[in-house]
XYZ file of C-alpha atoms in Angstrom:
621
model
C 65.944 -60.024 -66.216
C 64.256 -58.089 -63.337
C 67.364 -57.066 -61.560
C 67.290 -57.204 -57.245
C 65.929 -54.519 -54.985
C 68.521 -52.567 -53.531
C 68.082 -52.265 -49.334
C 69.694 -48.845 -47.647
C 69.820 -49.367 -44.505
C 71.100 -45.249 -43.258
C 68.177 -44.414 -45.427
C 65.612 -46.429 -43.091
C 67.244 -45.657 -40.283
C 66.547 -41.821 -40.995
C 62.833 -42.346 -41.965
C 62.377 -45.041 -38.217
C 64.217 -41.920 -36.501
C 61.916 -39.537 -37.633
C 58.907 -41.385 -37.166
C 60.477 -42.468 -33.584
C 60.148 -38.737 -32.654
C 56.293 -38.288 -33.880
C 55.612 -40.585 -31.797
C 56.938 -39.798 -28.637
C 56.805 -36.191 -29.376
C 52.451 -36.980 -29.683
C 52.399 -39.317 -26.588
C 54.060 -36.324 -24.914
C 51.942 -33.732 -26.038
C 49.315 -36.575 -25.582
C 50.122 -36.825 -21.846
C 50.285 -33.227 -20.403
C 47.172 -32.892 -22.094
C 46.194 -35.242 -19.551
C 47.748 -33.923 -16.928
C 46.644 -30.720 -17.612
C 43.443 -31.705 -17.878
C 44.220 -33.449 -14.437
C 45.052 -30.501 -12.869
C 41.823 -28.588 -13.812
C 39.847 -30.544 -12.494
C 41.381 -32.086 -10.169
C 42.170 -28.176 -8.505
C 40.810 -25.737 -10.129
C 37.795 -27.565 -10.564
C 37.199 -29.143 -7.646
C 34.918 -27.443 -5.122
C 32.787 -26.897 -8.821
C 32.666 -30.847 -9.126
C 33.001 -31.224 -5.201
C 29.859 -30.100 -5.269
C 28.291 -31.431 -8.003
C 29.247 -35.559 -6.333
C 28.451 -34.554 -3.480
C 24.374 -33.318 -5.026
C 24.619 -36.889 -6.702
C 23.924 -38.351 -3.025
C 22.844 -34.891 -1.513
C 20.635 -31.900 -1.618
C 20.281 -28.832 0.042
C 17.059 -28.455 -0.039
C 15.694 -25.093 1.343
C 13.019 -24.362 4.590
C 10.459 -21.166 3.913
C 9.537 -19.576 7.282
C 6.316 -19.975 8.303
C 5.263 -14.924 8.060
C 4.030 -14.175 11.057
C 0.406 -12.565 12.227
C -0.918 -9.933 11.826
C -3.465 -8.468 14.688
C -6.317 -5.918 15.451
C -6.110 -3.785 18.200
C -7.979 -6.010 20.175
C -5.809 -9.352 19.336
C -9.215 -10.893 16.270
C -6.672 -12.001 13.572
C -6.408 -9.842 10.597
C -4.110 -12.225 8.541
C -3.690 -15.732 8.647
C -2.131 -18.744 7.256
C -3.243 -22.185 5.992
C -1.478 -25.106 4.891
C -1.351 -25.444 0.930
C 0.191 -28.589 -1.283
C 1.578 -28.053 -4.458
C 3.277 -29.676 -6.910
C 6.464 -28.413 -7.697
C 9.363 -29.567 -10.628
C 12.989 -28.730 -10.731
C 14.334 -28.493 -14.500
C 17.395 -30.219 -12.986
C 16.586 -33.017 -12.191
C 14.002 -33.926 -15.245
C 14.772 -34.801 -18.824
C 12.606 -34.555 -20.515
C 10.370 -31.980 -19.158
C 7.992 -32.043 -21.867
C 7.240 -35.276 -20.981
C 6.718 -35.892 -17.170
C 4.869 -31.990 -17.239
C 2.285 -34.408 -19.954
C 2.070 -37.583 -17.686
C 1.399 -35.397 -15.470
C -1.442 -34.423 -16.314
C -3.474 -37.845 -16.932
C -3.004 -37.106 -12.873
C -3.516 -34.564 -11.528
C -5.688 -31.514 -13.553
C -3.358 -29.256 -15.334
C -4.618 -26.083 -16.798
C -3.737 -23.664 -19.412
C -3.202 -21.230 -16.943
C -1.274 -23.497 -14.760
C 1.156 -23.632 -17.827
C 1.327 -20.125 -18.879
C 2.277 -19.657 -14.150
C 4.647 -22.452 -14.303
C 6.704 -21.154 -18.382
C 7.071 -17.265 -15.802
C 7.904 -18.672 -13.047
C 10.835 -20.336 -14.661
C 12.649 -17.700 -15.937
C 12.893 -16.313 -12.952
C 14.591 -19.218 -11.379
C 17.956 -21.012 -11.585
C 17.146 -24.963 -12.621
C 18.295 -26.151 -9.179
C 15.525 -24.129 -8.243
C 11.559 -26.493 -7.329
C 8.550 -24.624 -9.497
C 4.654 -24.757 -8.770
C 2.553 -25.821 -11.516
C -0.483 -26.199 -9.442
C -1.233 -25.177 -6.254
C -3.759 -26.448 -4.226
C -3.422 -29.517 -4.481
C -7.372 -31.584 -3.187
C -6.939 -34.804 -0.847
C -7.300 -37.267 -3.661
C -4.976 -35.055 -6.633
C -2.143 -35.653 -3.237
C -3.176 -39.619 -2.620
C -3.432 -40.092 -6.354
C 0.347 -38.433 -7.218
C 1.366 -40.603 -3.734
C 0.699 -43.857 -6.177
C 3.254 -43.233 -8.330
C 4.733 -40.579 -7.032
C 7.855 -43.140 -8.077
C 7.684 -42.282 -11.734
C 8.791 -38.181 -11.592
C 12.006 -38.040 -11.152
C 12.476 -33.661 -10.076
C 8.139 -34.106 -8.886
C 7.467 -33.543 -5.555
C 4.680 -32.666 -3.716
C 5.785 -29.741 -1.265
C 2.990 -28.025 1.877
C 3.033 -24.252 1.653
C 1.735 -22.037 3.849
C -0.509 -18.664 1.881
C -1.740 -15.739 3.264
C -5.935 -15.613 3.765
C -7.905 -11.680 5.179
C -10.782 -12.777 6.880
C -12.343 -9.641 6.460
C -11.771 -9.847 3.450
C -12.019 -5.673 1.154
C -13.100 -4.401 4.397
C -9.044 -4.543 4.962
C -7.709 -4.216 1.624
C -5.928 -1.801 1.937
C -4.556 -1.523 5.327
C -2.782 -4.613 5.177
C -3.530 -5.127 1.143
C -2.030 -8.251 0.299
C 0.679 -11.098 -0.499
C 1.115 -12.062 -3.931
C 4.356 -14.176 -5.829
C 7.298 -12.241 -6.610
C 8.033 -10.508 -9.848
C 11.202 -10.361 -11.674
C 11.201 -6.577 -10.533
C 11.882 -7.668 -6.505
C 13.171 -11.180 -7.441
C 16.540 -8.461 -8.298
C 16.345 -6.323 -4.769
C 15.260 -9.190 -2.897
C 18.423 -11.412 -0.944
C 16.818 -14.794 -2.975
C 18.794 -16.693 -1.048
C 16.481 -15.556 2.101
C 13.053 -16.266 -0.125
C 14.887 -20.042 -0.802
C 11.441 -21.408 -1.337
C 9.727 -18.465 -0.829
C 7.000 -17.793 -3.880
C 5.336 -14.604 -2.200
C 5.862 -11.108 -1.416
C 3.840 -8.384 -0.136
C 2.894 -5.818 -2.780
C 1.488 -3.490 -0.481
C 0.603 -1.557 2.465
C 1.352 -3.586 5.886
C 2.507 -6.333 3.714
C 4.666 -4.704 1.716
C 5.353 -1.686 4.712
C 6.571 -4.404 7.307
C 7.993 -7.008 4.846
C 10.890 -7.916 6.478
C 9.215 -8.416 9.748
C 6.991 -10.752 8.595
C 8.902 -13.102 6.309
C 11.251 -14.613 8.868
C 14.359 -16.075 7.862
C 14.804 -19.122 5.490
C 16.458 -22.276 6.717
C 18.278 -25.916 4.771
C 18.065 -29.322 4.999
C 20.742 -31.912 3.146
C 18.729 -34.443 2.612
C 20.654 -37.705 1.296
C 19.004 -39.313 -1.916
C 18.602 -42.563 -3.799
C 19.768 -42.580 -8.073
C 16.330 -41.490 -8.854
C 15.801 -38.593 -6.677
C 14.017 -40.322 -3.623
C 15.270 -39.372 -0.204
C 16.425 -41.121 1.837
C 16.985 -39.669 5.251
C 17.852 -36.011 6.974
C 21.774 -34.619 6.940
C 22.274 -31.477 8.141
C 18.756 -29.471 9.271
C 18.910 -25.768 10.211
C 15.224 -24.349 10.836
C 13.840 -21.578 9.489
C 12.433 -18.174 11.930
C 9.157 -17.793 12.168
C 8.631 -13.760 10.931
C 7.136 -11.571 13.244
C 3.202 -10.397 14.409
C 2.338 -7.683 14.336
C 0.121 -6.353 16.148
C -2.380 -2.305 14.458
C -3.594 -0.019 15.675
C -6.872 -0.551 13.931
C -10.540 -1.568 15.996
C -11.713 -4.285 13.111
C -15.050 -3.180 14.234
C -14.297 -0.020 13.386
C -13.448 -0.845 10.450
C -16.482 -2.485 9.272
C -18.918 0.791 11.444
C -16.744 2.995 8.689
C -16.997 0.744 5.883
C -20.424 0.652 6.524
C -21.134 3.944 6.958
C -19.758 5.495 3.645
C -22.314 2.635 2.350
C -22.255 2.089 -2.052
C -20.950 5.460 -2.072
C -17.128 6.222 -3.130
C -14.392 7.948 -0.708
C -11.985 7.674 2.206
C -12.895 7.007 5.855
C -9.449 7.266 8.293
C -9.697 7.353 12.224
C -7.095 8.663 13.844
C -6.159 8.340 17.999
C -5.368 11.984 18.659
C -3.295 10.836 22.205
C -0.688 8.000 20.247
C -1.346 9.159 16.231
C -2.385 5.442 16.199
C -4.965 5.358 12.820
C -7.967 3.163 14.614
C -9.937 3.402 10.838
C -8.135 3.277 6.967
C -11.042 2.678 5.019
C -11.781 3.312 1.026
C -14.521 3.001 -1.036
C -15.012 0.852 -3.203
C -12.860 -1.733 -1.601
C -11.840 -5.381 -3.481
C -10.888 -8.950 -1.843
C -6.976 -8.583 -1.690
C -7.986 -13.538 -1.549
C -7.935 -13.154 -5.479
C -4.547 -12.423 -5.205
C -2.825 -14.435 -2.951
C -2.817 -17.621 -5.479
C -3.030 -15.331 -8.531
C -5.766 -13.633 -9.777
C -7.453 -14.668 -13.335
C -7.559 -12.109 -15.728
C -10.861 -11.881 -15.771
C -11.218 -11.283 -12.294
C -8.463 -8.708 -12.128
C -9.724 -7.059 -15.827
C -13.279 -5.827 -13.945
C -10.810 -4.578 -10.861
C -8.410 -2.487 -13.438
C -10.908 -1.449 -16.277
C -13.542 -0.419 -13.292
C -15.000 3.228 -13.388
C -15.028 2.965 -9.975
C -11.235 2.338 -8.909
C -11.715 -0.697 -6.041
C -7.800 -0.671 -5.970
C -7.330 2.980 -5.583
C -6.382 3.707 -2.066
C -7.601 6.972 -1.133
C -6.889 7.045 1.724
C -3.511 7.259 1.616
C -3.178 8.758 -2.143
C -6.590 9.927 -3.175
C -5.326 13.641 -3.633
C -8.297 16.655 -3.800
C -8.402 19.827 -2.544
C -8.782 19.863 1.444
C -12.683 22.764 0.630
C -13.101 24.116 3.921
C -12.354 21.789 5.553
C -8.776 23.915 6.274
C -10.337 27.546 7.331
C -8.995 26.003 11.066
C -5.839 26.121 9.961
C -6.332 29.159 8.026
C -7.349 31.319 10.773
C -5.227 29.347 13.007
C -2.241 30.866 10.959
C -3.902 34.319 11.083
C -4.179 34.051 14.814
C -0.333 33.165 15.517
C 0.282 35.912 12.132
C -1.185 38.952 13.827
C -3.107 38.642 10.508
C -5.998 41.222 11.227
C -8.178 38.078 12.000
C -9.394 41.131 15.625
C -10.945 43.014 12.572
C -15.536 41.837 11.853
C -15.237 41.878 8.092
C -18.190 42.655 5.476
C -19.432 39.721 3.243
C -21.727 40.817 0.523
C -21.445 37.474 -0.741
C -18.867 38.070 -3.103
C -15.319 39.564 -2.630
C -13.077 41.672 -5.729
C -9.353 42.724 -5.697
C -9.018 45.638 -6.203
C -8.774 47.323 -9.443
C -10.340 43.743 -10.332
C -14.556 43.364 -11.536
C -13.560 39.368 -11.419
C -16.019 38.445 -8.434
C -14.604 35.477 -5.699
C -18.477 34.202 -3.752
C -19.150 33.188 -1.263
C -20.620 29.991 -0.967
C -24.149 31.932 0.044
C -24.520 34.203 -2.790
C -26.381 36.639 -0.998
C -24.099 37.017 1.380
C -23.113 36.501 5.918
C -23.036 40.334 6.148
C -20.883 40.813 9.554
C -18.307 38.402 10.001
C -16.021 37.929 12.380
C -13.694 34.358 13.248
C -16.030 32.754 15.176
C -18.687 33.297 12.737
C -16.782 32.888 9.473
C -16.739 29.539 11.306
C -19.941 28.644 12.281
C -20.656 29.205 8.952
C -18.393 28.835 6.860
C -17.770 32.151 4.822
C -15.513 32.745 2.393
C -15.019 36.254 1.746
C -14.167 36.374 5.075
C -11.002 33.720 4.523
C -11.282 35.412 0.627
C -9.217 38.469 2.933
C -7.259 37.069 5.371
C -5.625 34.709 3.124
C -5.099 37.735 0.965
C -3.647 40.164 4.435
C -1.956 37.042 5.173
C 0.052 36.275 1.835
C 0.663 33.221 -0.182
C 4.446 33.588 1.694
C 3.107 33.275 5.199
C 0.117 30.546 4.631
C 2.810 28.098 2.744
C 5.097 28.315 5.904
C 2.501 27.504 8.393
C 0.642 24.982 7.141
C 3.274 22.968 6.248
C 3.695 23.388 9.886
C 0.324 21.002 9.944
C 2.338 18.403 7.886
C 0.311 19.841 4.526
C 2.568 19.368 1.112
C 3.951 16.323 1.947
C 4.266 12.666 3.240
C 2.647 12.077 6.802
C 5.485 9.280 6.655
C 2.674 6.813 8.605
C 3.930 3.176 7.907
C 2.080 2.079 4.519
C 3.567 1.871 1.356
C 2.132 3.847 -1.603
C 1.073 7.451 0.210
C 1.557 10.942 -2.234
C 2.068 13.756 0.204
C -0.459 17.059 -1.366
C 0.370 19.862 -2.894
C 0.315 22.781 -0.591
C 1.278 24.974 -3.358
C 3.920 28.282 -2.979
C 5.547 30.365 -5.273
C 8.691 28.272 -5.403
C 6.762 25.164 -6.369
C 4.796 26.810 -9.217
C 8.144 28.806 -10.851
C 9.104 24.764 -11.391
C 6.190 23.227 -12.122
C 4.364 25.797 -14.205
C 7.256 28.219 -15.088
C 4.007 31.053 -13.552
C 4.278 34.248 -11.095
C 2.567 33.722 -8.272
C -0.544 35.698 -8.781
C -2.749 36.765 -5.850
C -6.399 36.035 -6.884
C -4.489 32.022 -6.411
C -3.973 32.909 -2.483
C -7.551 33.930 -2.192
C -8.344 29.747 -3.727
C -5.540 28.695 -1.600
C -7.786 30.987 2.084
C -11.002 28.104 1.139
C -9.147 25.189 0.756
C -9.136 25.501 -3.846
C -7.260 26.009 -6.369
C -3.866 23.593 -6.624
C -4.201 22.792 -2.966
C -4.449 19.348 -3.108
C -4.457 16.993 0.530
C -4.713 13.486 1.224
C -7.783 12.217 4.047
C -5.015 10.409 6.074
C -3.202 14.465 5.736
C -6.170 15.318 6.919
C -6.422 13.474 9.498
C -3.464 14.058 10.841
C -3.652 17.879 10.649
C -7.334 17.268 12.867
C -6.024 14.979 15.576
C -2.560 17.347 16.269
C -5.513 20.205 16.955
C -6.683 18.035 19.580
C -3.732 16.314 21.061
C -1.813 20.352 20.391
C 0.961 18.308 18.640
C 1.686 16.813 15.358
C 2.012 13.180 16.027
C 3.001 10.578 13.014
C 0.453 7.950 12.267
C 1.482 4.232 12.161
C -0.601 2.117 11.785
C 1.520 -0.844 13.570
C 1.779 -0.240 17.556
C 4.215 -3.571 18.853
C 5.878 -6.617 17.118
C 4.416 -9.821 18.825
C 0.818 -12.021 19.236
C -1.339 -10.613 21.960
C 0.250 -10.905 25.364
C 2.661 -12.436 24.250
C 6.753 -11.917 26.894
C 8.441 -10.798 23.379
C 5.281 -7.842 22.085
C 7.057 -4.608 21.344
C 6.069 -1.996 21.281
C 7.119 1.005 19.108
C 7.337 4.277 20.019
C 5.695 7.197 18.772
C 7.618 9.831 16.840
C 6.125 13.809 18.723
C 7.112 17.650 17.459
C 5.351 19.999 19.044
C 3.205 22.803 17.237
C 4.358 26.366 16.691
C 1.076 27.174 18.241
C 0.241 30.075 21.674
C -2.334 27.869 23.376
C -5.374 30.582 24.044
C -5.693 30.928 20.523
C -6.243 26.617 19.739
C -9.006 27.495 22.541
C -10.139 30.027 20.283
C -10.437 28.013 17.921
C -11.865 24.520 18.909
C -14.410 26.612 19.998
C -15.592 27.653 17.201
C -15.333 24.028 15.784
C -17.393 22.996 18.662
C -20.054 25.744 17.408
C -19.688 24.012 13.867
C -21.908 21.051 15.058
C -23.312 22.965 18.211
C -24.433 26.344 16.888
C -27.976 25.899 15.446
C -26.263 28.081 12.069
C -23.459 25.860 11.912
C -22.757 24.346 8.979
C -22.980 20.314 11.014
C -25.224 21.389 13.125
C -27.260 17.903 11.771
C -25.320 15.979 13.879
C -24.663 17.511 17.292
C -25.348 14.852 20.702
C -26.040 15.054 23.960
C -23.474 11.688 24.825
C -19.775 13.645 23.700
C -19.222 17.614 22.250
C -17.535 17.408 18.557
C -15.833 19.517 16.423
C -15.830 19.790 13.634
C -15.670 21.545 10.689
C -17.530 21.242 7.557
C -16.569 21.061 2.686
C -17.456 21.459 -0.180
C -15.106 21.462 -3.201
C -16.848 21.953 -6.753
C -15.061 19.313 -9.489
C -15.221 21.996 -12.383
C -15.128 25.747 -12.989
C -18.036 27.855 -12.936
C -19.073 30.618 -15.333
C -18.569 34.402 -13.118
C -22.505 34.452 -14.174
C -24.309 31.143 -13.213
C -24.993 29.324 -10.684
C -24.591 25.667 -9.329
C -27.952 23.488 -9.841
C -27.551 19.755 -8.235
C -29.663 18.194 -9.744
C -28.466 19.651 -13.556
C -25.405 18.158 -12.922
C -24.127 14.770 -13.459
C -23.358 12.283 -10.928
C -19.746 12.531 -11.905
C -19.209 15.618 -11.855
C -21.209 16.703 -8.439
C -19.763 18.483 -5.457
C -17.086 16.176 -2.835
C -18.464 16.273 0.993
C -15.424 15.820 3.520
C -15.660 16.673 6.860
C -12.823 16.820 9.742
C -13.627 16.284 13.879
C -12.490 14.584 16.870
C -14.234 13.759 19.802
C -14.420 13.806 22.900
C -13.085 18.114 22.812
C -12.631 17.478 26.495
C -10.071 13.913 26.137
C -10.054 13.665 22.873
C -10.267 9.967 22.133
C -10.466 9.804 18.201
C -9.627 12.021 15.084
C -12.100 11.538 11.831
C -11.282 12.859 8.062
C -14.638 12.490 5.572
C -14.447 12.670 1.820
C -17.296 11.380 -0.225
C -16.113 11.766 -3.876
C -19.678 13.922 -6.051
C -21.491 13.627 -2.054
C -22.680 17.268 -2.382
C -22.565 18.922 1.049
C -20.144 17.910 3.153
C -23.134 19.229 6.403
C -25.485 16.878 5.103
C -23.277 14.109 3.728
C -19.655 14.116 5.827
C -20.527 15.165 8.795
C -22.799 11.775 8.990
C -20.359 9.130 8.749
C -18.324 10.279 10.670
C -20.872 10.703 13.714
C -21.277 7.688 12.328
C -17.944 6.158 13.402
C -17.505 8.936 16.839
C -20.537 6.993 17.568
C -19.134 2.984 17.051
C -15.989 3.823 18.891
C -16.886 6.355 21.720
C -20.566 4.135 22.811
C -19.664 1.296 21.507
C -23.897 0.986 19.695
C -24.326 -1.208 17.141
C -24.228 -0.909 13.708
C -26.796 1.878 12.283
C -29.811 0.924 9.459
C -29.453 4.034 8.075
C -27.255 6.992 8.085
C -29.972 8.965 7.602
C -31.266 7.692 10.567
C -29.104 10.664 12.549
C -31.209 13.463 13.114
C -31.167 16.951 14.022
C -31.426 17.895 17.644
C -29.859 14.005 18.065
């Protein structure tokens, strides 16, 4: 017999109540979670989500500014822009990036180099920023994409200006070039102002004046459909184009100076003494800056980088060389100013010995110059005279006086990458080498040797200071605005007076005139009746010679031969141009560097047709 199941109403009521409470708590917790999420979405993330919502139908596109143009002193275009079309991808709008790139590769030629560049640039950009995968599309490629472009959301063909340098290698070391923005540059620039811009100045005028040339970016609000296709423009803020620049540079003179150096390694700097404007700035060998604009190939870059002639190296503002005898007019002027005993004639037997020492400091003329005055020492470049003068002046007075002409510091030219040379002193040697200064080193400084280093630009600036009787900070850029435009604005010259007596300057300049005019002058080969020249030659040893050895150029390897230097200004009565020339391993300054300077001065002062060869300049001209 089965016993009946007895119900417990009170227990059932408790169980029901417990379950109802648990269900109520669960519902309450769920509602609180939902409410909290709604609060977070509606209040906390309102700005972000509304932006995303708007972005579903409104896209903000950057409008890059047009880069300013660069003109020479005569209005000739040195840096221009041309329109190029590029294929750009926005990663955020593409579901399968790899598949999209593969499909695009069937329409447009996308090489391995393009893919590597795309991957590199993509790392520097945010996901919502467009990244170019192919540039310089042909008309056929643009038409092909236009037909099937609707299949590729997030992919557009966009026109963008690219830089071109009409004179190529002739202006490479002045203007430099623009190139793709790298990671380091991205960290220091205003990213919003460079939105849509892929290039930035890498050196020279392009880098030094980037803020003027670049301009200000604009933007465009575009309404798009679900596929990302633009429907209409809602709002547009146009970009502000970069400012045009006018240079002091004379492009014809630049080309003639380039030709005057020929195939030799070296540099030429020409300055207007009246304004400080750089008329020519040449470094040879050079390179074609157009190779870098849209990304240079690894093969081309390796060729330039590994060349023993260093075409990428700007010798004019970064080459640091002993100034040699070109420094002697400044040493002589220092002697006149400081009463360094220059009024006394000195005997030159072909060498000089310090009292109590056996070491001979040799003159370039092993037979000696006999009795030498300051004028004769400048004209014939007697080393012994300047050994003795440097000893009397001492390194402290030498350093102080030469520093007044800008040696040992950067000139402050408006180009990127300038070096300041080295004007040695007691403090420098103690700091750099932890050694005391020796009197023998003072003698070497007196002839522009030893640790003394200067750039061709510094030599040109100092020579221009002699001509103008004041030190003017050199400038490449004369004004902003297109030539003849109403918005043209000229930069003022920065001038510092030289604390030198006029009578001493007159005496030194007369001596420099005789360097060219005198039949025993070291630059007599470039004298001319067309205009008067004041100059000074220099020859710099590349390696030391033992006391009993003689330097024979024909027996020395080309890369170990002396450097040839020359500085000059003309016309002496009304200086219009000051020139500094260095020819690496060229030999004697009077025979090699001086004719280069003469050809440059002829080009500017006489506007003659370019000479067929430097060697055509003969004695007596």
